[in-house]
mmCIF file with all atom_site columns, N, CA and C in Angstrom:
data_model
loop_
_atom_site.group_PDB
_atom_site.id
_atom_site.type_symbol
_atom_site.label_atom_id
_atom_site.label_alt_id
_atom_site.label_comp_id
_atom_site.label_asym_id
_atom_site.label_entity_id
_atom_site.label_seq_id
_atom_site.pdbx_PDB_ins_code
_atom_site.Cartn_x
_atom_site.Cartn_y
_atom_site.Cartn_z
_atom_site.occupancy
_atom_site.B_iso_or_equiv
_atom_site.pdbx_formal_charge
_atom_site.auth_seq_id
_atom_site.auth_comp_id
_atom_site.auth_asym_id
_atom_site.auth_atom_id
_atom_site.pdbx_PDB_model_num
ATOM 1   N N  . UNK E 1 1  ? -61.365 -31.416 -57.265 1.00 0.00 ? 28 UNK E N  1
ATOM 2   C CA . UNK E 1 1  ? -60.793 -31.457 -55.933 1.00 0.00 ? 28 UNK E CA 1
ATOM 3   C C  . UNK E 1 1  ? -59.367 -32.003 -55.973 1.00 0.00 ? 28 UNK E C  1
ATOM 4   N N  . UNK E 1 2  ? -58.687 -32.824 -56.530 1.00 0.00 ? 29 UNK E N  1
ATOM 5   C CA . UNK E 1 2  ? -58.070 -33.735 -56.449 1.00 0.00 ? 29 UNK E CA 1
ATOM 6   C C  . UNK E 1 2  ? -56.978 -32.706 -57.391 1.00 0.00 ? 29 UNK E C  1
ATOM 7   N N  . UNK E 1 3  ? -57.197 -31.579 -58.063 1.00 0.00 ? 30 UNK E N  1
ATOM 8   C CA . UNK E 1 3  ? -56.176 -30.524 -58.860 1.00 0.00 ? 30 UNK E CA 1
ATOM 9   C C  . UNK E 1 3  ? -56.505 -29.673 -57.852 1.00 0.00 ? 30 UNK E C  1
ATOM 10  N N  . UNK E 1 4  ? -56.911 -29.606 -56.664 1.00 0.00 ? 31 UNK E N  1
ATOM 11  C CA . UNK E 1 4  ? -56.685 -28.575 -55.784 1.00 0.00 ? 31 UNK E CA 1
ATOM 12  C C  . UNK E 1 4  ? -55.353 -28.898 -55.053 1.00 0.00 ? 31 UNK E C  1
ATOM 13  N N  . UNK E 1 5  ? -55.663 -29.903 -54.865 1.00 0.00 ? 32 UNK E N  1
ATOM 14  C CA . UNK E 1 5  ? -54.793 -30.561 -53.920 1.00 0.00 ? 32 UNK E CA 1
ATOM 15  C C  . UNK E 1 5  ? -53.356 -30.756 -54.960 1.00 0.00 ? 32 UNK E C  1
ATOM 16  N N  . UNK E 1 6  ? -53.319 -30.890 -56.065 1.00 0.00 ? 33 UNK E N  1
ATOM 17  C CA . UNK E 1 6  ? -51.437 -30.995 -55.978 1.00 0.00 ? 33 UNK E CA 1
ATOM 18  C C  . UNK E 1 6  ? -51.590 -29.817 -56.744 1.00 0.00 ? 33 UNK E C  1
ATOM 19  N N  . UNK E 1 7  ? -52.501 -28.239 -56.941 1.00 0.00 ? 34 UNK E N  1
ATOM 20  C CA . UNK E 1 7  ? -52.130 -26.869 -56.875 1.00 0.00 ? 34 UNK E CA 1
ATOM 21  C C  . UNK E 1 7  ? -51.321 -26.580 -55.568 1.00 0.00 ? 34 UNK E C  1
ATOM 22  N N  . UNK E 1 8  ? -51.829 -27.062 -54.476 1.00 0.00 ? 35 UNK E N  1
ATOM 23  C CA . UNK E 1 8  ? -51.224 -26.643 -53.662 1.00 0.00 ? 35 UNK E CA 1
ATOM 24  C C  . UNK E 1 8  ? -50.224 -27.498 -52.827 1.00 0.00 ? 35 UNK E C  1
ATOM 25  N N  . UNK E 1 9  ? -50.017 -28.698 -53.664 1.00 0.00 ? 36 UNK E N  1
ATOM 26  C CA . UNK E 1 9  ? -48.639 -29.329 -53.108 1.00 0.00 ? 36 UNK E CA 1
ATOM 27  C C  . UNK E 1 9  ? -49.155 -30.529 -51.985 1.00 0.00 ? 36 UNK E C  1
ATOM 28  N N  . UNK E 1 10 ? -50.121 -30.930 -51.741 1.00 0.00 ? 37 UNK E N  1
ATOM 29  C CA . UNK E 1 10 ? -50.890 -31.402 -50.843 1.00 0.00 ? 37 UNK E CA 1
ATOM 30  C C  . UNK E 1 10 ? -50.786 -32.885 -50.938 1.00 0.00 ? 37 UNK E C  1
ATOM 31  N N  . UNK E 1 11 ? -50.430 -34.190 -50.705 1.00 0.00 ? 38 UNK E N  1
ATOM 32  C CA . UNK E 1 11 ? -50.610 -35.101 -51.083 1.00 0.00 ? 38 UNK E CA 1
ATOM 33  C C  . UNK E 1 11 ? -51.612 -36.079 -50.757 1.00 0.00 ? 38 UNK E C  1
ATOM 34  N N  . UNK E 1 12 ? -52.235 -37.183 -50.398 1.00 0.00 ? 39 UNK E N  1
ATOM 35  C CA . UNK E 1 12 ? -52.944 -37.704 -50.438 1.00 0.00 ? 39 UNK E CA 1
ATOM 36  C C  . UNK E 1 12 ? -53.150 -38.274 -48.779 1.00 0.00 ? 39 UNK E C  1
ATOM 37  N N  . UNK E 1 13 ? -51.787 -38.906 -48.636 1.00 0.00 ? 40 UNK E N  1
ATOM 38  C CA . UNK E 1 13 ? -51.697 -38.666 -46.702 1.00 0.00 ? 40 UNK E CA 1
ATOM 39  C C  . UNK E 1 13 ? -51.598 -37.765 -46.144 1.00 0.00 ? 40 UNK E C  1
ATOM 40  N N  . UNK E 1 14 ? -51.019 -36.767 -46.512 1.00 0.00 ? 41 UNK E N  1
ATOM 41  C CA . UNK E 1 14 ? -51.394 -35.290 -45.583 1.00 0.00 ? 41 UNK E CA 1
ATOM 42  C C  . UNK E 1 14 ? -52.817 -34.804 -45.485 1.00 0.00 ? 41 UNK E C  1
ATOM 43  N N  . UNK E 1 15 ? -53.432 -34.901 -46.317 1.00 0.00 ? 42 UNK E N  1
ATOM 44  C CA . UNK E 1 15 ? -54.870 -34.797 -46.626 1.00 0.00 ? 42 UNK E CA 1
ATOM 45  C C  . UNK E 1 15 ? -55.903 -35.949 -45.592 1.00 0.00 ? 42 UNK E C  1
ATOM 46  N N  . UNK E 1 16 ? -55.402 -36.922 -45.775 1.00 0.00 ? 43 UNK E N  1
ATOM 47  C CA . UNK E 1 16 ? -56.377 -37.973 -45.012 1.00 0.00 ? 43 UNK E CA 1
ATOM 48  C C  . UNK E 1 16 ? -55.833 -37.941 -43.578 1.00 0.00 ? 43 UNK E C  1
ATOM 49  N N  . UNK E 1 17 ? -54.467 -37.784 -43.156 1.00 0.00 ? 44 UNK E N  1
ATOM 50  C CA . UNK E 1 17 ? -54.338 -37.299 -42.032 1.00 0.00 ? 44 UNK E CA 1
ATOM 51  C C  . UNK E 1 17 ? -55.016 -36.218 -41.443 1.00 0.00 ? 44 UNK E C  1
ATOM 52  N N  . UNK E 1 18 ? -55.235 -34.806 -42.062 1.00 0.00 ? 45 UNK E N  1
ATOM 53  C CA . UNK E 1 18 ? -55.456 -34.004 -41.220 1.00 0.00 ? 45 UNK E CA 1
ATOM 54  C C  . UNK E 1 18 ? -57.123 -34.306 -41.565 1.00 0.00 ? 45 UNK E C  1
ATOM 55  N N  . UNK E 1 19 ? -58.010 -34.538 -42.761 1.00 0.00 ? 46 UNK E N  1
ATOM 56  C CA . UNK E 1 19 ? -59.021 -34.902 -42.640 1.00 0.00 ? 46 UNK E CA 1
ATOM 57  C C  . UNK E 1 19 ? -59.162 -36.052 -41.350 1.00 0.00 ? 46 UNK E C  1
ATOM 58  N N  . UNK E 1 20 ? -59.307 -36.584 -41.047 1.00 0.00 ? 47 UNK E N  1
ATOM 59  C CA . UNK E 1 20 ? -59.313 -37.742 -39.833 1.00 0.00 ? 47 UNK E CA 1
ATOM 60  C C  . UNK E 1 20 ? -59.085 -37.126 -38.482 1.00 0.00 ? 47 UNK E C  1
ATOM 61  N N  . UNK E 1 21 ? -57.828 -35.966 -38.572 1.00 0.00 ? 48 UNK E N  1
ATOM 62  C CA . UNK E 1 21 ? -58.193 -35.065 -37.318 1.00 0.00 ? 48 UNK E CA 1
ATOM 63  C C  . UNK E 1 21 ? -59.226 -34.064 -36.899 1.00 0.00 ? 48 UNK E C  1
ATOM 64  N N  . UNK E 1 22 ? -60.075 -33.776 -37.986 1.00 0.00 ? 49 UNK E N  1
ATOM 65  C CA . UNK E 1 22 ? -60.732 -33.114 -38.019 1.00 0.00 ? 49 UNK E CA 1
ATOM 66  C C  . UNK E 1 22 ? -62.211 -33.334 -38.181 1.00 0.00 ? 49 UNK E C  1
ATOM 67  N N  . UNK E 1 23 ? -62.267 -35.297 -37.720 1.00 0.00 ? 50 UNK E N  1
ATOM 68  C CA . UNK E 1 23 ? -63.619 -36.281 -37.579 1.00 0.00 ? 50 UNK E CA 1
ATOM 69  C C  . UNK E 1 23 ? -63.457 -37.170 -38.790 1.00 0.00 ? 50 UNK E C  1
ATOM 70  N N  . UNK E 1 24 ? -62.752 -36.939 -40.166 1.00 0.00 ? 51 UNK E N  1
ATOM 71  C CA . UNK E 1 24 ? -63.655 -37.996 -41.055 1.00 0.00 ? 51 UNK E CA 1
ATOM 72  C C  . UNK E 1 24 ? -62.696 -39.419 -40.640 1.00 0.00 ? 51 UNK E C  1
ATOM 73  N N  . UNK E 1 25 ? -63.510 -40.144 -41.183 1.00 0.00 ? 52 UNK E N  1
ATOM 74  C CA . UNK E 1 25 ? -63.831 -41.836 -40.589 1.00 0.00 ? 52 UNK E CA 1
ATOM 75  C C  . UNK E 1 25 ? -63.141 -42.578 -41.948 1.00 0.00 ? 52 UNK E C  1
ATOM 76  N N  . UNK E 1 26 ? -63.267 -42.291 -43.213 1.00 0.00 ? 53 UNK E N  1
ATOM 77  C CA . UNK E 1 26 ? -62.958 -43.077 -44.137 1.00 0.00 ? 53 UNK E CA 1
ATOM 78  C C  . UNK E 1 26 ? -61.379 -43.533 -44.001 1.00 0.00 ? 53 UNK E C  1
ATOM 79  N N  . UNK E 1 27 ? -60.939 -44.619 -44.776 1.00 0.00 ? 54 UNK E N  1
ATOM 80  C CA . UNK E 1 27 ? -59.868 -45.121 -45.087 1.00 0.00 ? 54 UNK E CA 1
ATOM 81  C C  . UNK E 1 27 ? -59.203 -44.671 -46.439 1.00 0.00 ? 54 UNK E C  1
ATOM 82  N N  . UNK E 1 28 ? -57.997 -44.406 -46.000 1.00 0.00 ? 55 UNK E N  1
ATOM 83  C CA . UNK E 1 28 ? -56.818 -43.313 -46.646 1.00 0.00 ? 55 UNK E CA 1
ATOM 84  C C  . UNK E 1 28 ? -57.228 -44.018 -48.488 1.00 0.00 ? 55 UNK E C  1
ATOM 85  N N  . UNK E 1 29 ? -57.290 -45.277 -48.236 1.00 0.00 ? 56 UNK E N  1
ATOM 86  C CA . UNK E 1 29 ? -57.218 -46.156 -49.707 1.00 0.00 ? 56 UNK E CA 1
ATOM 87  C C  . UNK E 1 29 ? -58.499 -45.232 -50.431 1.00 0.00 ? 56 UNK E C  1
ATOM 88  N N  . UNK E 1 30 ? -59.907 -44.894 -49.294 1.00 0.00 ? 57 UNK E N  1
ATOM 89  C CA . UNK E 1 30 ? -61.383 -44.463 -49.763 1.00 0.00 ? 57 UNK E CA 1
ATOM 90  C C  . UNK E 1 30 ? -61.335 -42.878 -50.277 1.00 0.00 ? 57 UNK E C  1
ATOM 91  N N  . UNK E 1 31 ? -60.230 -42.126 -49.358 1.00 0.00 ? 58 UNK E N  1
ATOM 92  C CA . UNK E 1 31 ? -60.685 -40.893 -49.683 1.00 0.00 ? 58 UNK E CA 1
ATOM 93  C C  . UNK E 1 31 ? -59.897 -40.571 -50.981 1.00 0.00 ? 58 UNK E C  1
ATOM 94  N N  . UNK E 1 32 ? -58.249 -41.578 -51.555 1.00 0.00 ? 59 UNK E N  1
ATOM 95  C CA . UNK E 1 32 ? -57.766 -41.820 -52.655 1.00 0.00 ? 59 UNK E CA 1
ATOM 96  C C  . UNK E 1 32 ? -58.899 -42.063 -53.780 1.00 0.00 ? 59 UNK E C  1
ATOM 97  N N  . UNK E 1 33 ? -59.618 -42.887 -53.552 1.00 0.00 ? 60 UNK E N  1
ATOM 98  C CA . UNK E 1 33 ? -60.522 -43.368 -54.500 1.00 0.00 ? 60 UNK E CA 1
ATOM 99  C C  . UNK E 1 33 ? -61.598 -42.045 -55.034 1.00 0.00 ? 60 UNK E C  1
ATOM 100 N N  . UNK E 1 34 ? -61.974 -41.549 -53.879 1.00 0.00 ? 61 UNK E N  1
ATOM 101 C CA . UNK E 1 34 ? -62.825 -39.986 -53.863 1.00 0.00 ? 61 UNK E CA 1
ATOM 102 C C  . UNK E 1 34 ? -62.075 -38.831 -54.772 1.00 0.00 ? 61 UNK E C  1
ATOM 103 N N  . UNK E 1 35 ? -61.363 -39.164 -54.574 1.00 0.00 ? 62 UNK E N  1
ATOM 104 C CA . UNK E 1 35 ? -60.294 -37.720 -54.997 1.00 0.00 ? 62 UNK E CA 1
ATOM 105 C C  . UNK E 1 35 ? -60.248 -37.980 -56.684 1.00 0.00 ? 62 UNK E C  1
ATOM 106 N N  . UNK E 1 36 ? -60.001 -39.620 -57.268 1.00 0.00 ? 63 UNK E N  1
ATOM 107 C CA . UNK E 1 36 ? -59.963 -39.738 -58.336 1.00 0.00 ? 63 UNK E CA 1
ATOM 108 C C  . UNK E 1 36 ? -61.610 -40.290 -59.055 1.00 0.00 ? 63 UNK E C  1
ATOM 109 N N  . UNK E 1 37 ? -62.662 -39.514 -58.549 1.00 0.00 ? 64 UNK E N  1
ATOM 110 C CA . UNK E 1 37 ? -64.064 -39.721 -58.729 1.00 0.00 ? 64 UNK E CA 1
ATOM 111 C C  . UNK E 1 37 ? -64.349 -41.478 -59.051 1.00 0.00 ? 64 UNK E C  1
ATOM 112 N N  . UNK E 1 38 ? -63.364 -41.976 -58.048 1.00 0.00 ? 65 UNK E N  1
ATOM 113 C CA . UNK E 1 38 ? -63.857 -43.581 -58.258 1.00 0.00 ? 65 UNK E CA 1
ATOM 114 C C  . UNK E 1 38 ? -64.732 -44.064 -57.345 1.00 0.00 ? 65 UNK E C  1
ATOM 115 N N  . UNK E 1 39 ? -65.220 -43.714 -56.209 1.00 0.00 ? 66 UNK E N  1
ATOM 116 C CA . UNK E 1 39 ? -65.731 -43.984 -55.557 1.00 0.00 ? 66 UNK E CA 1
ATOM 117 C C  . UNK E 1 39 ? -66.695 -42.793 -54.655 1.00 0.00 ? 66 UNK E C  1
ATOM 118 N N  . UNK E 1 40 ? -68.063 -42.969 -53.994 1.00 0.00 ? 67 UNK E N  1
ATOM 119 C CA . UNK E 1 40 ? -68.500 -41.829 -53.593 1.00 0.00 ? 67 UNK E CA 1
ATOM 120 C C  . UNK E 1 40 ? -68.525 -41.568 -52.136 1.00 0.00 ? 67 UNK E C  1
ATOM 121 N N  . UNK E 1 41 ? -68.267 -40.472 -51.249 1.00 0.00 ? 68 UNK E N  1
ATOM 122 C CA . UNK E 1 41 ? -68.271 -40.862 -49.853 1.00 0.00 ? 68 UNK E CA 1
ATOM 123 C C  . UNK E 1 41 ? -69.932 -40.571 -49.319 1.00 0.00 ? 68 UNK E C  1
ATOM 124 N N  . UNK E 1 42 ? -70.097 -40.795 -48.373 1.00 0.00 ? 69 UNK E N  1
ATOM 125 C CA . UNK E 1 42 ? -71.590 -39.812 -47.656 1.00 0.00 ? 69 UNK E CA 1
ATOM 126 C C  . UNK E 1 42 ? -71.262 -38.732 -48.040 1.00 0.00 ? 69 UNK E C  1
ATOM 127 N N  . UNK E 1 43 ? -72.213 -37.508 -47.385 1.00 0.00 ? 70 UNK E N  1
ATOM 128 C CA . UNK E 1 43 ? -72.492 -35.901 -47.806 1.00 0.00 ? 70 UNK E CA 1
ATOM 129 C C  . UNK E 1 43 ? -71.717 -35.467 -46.880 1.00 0.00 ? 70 UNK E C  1
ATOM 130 N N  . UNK E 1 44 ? -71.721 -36.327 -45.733 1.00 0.00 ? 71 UNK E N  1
ATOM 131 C CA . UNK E 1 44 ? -70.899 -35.672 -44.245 1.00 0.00 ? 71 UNK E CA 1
ATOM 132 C C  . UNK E 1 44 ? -69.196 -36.110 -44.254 1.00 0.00 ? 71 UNK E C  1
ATOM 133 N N  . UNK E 1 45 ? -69.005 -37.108 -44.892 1.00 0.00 ? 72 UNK E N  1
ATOM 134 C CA . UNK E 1 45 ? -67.612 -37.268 -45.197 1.00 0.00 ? 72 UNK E CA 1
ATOM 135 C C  . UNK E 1 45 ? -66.451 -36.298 -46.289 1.00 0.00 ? 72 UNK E C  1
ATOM 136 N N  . UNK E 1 46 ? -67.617 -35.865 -47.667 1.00 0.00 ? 73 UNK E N  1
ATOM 137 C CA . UNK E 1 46 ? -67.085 -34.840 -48.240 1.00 0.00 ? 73 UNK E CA 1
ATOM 138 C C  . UNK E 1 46 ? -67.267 -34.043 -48.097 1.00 0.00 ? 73 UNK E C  1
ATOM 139 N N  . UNK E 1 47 ? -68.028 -33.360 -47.114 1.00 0.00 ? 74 UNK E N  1
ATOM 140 C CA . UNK E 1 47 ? -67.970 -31.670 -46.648 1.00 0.00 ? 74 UNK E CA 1
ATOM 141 C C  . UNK E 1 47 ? -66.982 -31.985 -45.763 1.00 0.00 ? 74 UNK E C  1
ATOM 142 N N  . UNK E 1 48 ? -66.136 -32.858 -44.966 1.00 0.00 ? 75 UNK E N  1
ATOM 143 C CA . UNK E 1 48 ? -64.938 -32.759 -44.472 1.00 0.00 ? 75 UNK E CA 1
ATOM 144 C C  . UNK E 1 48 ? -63.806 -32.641 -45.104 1.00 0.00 ? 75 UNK E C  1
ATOM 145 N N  . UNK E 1 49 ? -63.938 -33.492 -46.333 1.00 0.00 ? 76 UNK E N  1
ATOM 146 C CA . UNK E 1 49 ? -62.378 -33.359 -47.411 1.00 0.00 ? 76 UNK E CA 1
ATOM 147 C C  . UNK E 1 49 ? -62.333 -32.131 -47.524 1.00 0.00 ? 76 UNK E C  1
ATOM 148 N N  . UNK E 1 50 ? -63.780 -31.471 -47.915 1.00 0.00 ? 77 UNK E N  1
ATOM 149 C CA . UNK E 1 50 ? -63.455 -30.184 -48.590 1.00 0.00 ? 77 UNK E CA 1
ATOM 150 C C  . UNK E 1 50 ? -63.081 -29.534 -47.906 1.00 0.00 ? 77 UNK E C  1
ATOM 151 N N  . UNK E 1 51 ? -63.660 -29.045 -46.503 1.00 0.00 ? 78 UNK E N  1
ATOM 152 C CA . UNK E 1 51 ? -63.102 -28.232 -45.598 1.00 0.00 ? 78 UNK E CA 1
ATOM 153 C C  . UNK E 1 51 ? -61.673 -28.589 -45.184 1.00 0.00 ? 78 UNK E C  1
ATOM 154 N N  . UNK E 1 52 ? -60.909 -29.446 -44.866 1.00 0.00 ? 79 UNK E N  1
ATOM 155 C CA . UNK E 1 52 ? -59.768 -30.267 -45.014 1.00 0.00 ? 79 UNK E CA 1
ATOM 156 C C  . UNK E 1 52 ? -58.952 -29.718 -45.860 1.00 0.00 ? 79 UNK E C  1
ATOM 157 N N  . UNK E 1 53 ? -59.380 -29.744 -47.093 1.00 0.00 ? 80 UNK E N  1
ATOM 158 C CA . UNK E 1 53 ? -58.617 -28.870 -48.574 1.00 0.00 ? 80 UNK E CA 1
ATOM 159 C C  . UNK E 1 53 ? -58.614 -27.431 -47.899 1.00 0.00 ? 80 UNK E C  1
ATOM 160 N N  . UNK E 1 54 ? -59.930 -27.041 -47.829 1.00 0.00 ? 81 UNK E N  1
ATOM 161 C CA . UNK E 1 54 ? -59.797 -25.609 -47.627 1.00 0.00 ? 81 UNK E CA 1
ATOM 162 C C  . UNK E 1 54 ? -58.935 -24.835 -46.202 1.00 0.00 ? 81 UNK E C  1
ATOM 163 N N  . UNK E 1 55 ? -58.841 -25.508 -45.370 1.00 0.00 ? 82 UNK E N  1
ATOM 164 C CA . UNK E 1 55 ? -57.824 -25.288 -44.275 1.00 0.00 ? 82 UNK E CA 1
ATOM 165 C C  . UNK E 1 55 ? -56.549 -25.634 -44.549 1.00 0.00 ? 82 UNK E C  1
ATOM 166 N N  . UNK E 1 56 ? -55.995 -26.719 -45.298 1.00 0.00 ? 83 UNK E N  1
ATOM 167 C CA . UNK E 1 56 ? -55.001 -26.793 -45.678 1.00 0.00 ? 83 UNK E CA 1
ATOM 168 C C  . UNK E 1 56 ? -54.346 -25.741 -46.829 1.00 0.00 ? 83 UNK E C  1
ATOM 169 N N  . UNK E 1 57 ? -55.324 -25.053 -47.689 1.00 0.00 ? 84 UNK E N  1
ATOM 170 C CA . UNK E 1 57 ? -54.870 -24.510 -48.927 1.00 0.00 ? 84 UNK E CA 1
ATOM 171 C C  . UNK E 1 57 ? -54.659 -22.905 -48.400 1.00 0.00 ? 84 UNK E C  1
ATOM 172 N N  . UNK E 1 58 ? -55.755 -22.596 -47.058 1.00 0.00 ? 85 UNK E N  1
ATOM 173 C CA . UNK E 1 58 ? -55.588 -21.210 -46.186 1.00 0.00 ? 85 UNK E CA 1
ATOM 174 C C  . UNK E 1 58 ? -54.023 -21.597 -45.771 1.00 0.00 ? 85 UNK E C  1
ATOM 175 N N  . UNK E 1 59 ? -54.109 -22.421 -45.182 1.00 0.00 ? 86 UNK E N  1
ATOM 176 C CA . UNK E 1 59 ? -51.987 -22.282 -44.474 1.00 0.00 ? 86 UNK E CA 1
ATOM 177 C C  . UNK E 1 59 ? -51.299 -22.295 -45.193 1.00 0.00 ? 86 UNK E C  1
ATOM 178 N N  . UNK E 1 60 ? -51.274 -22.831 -46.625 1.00 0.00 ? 87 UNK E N  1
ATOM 179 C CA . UNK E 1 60 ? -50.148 -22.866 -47.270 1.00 0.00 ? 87 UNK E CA 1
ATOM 180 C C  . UNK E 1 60 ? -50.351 -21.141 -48.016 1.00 0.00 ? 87 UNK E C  1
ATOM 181 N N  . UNK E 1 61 ? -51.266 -19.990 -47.882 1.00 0.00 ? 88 UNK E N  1
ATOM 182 C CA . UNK E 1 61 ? -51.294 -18.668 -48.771 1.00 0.00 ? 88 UNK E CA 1
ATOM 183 C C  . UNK E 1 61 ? -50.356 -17.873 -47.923 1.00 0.00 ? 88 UNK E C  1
#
């Protein structure tokens, strides 16, 4: 996940920003930690990153 995201130029606050608009709850420091498999979120927090990635990676094609 975390080579999706700087494939497509994406950084880590743009990501937790628009994740957070789009419901998730975690802290920017948590979903950093997620991204570098240091930490794990709920099931309902990372089906948001991902979708998050995946809406972000549709606008930037």
């Amino acid at each position: 996940m975390l080579q999706r995201t700087r494939d497509a130029g994406i950084s880590v606050p743009e990501l937790w920003l628009y994740y957070v608009s789009i419901g998730g709850t975690c802290a920017e420091i948590c979903l950093d930690g997620y991204l570098h498999a240091l930490m794990p979120l709920s099931a309902l927090e990372s089906m948001l990153v991902e979708h998050a990635i995946d809406e972000m990676t549709a606008e930037t094609t």
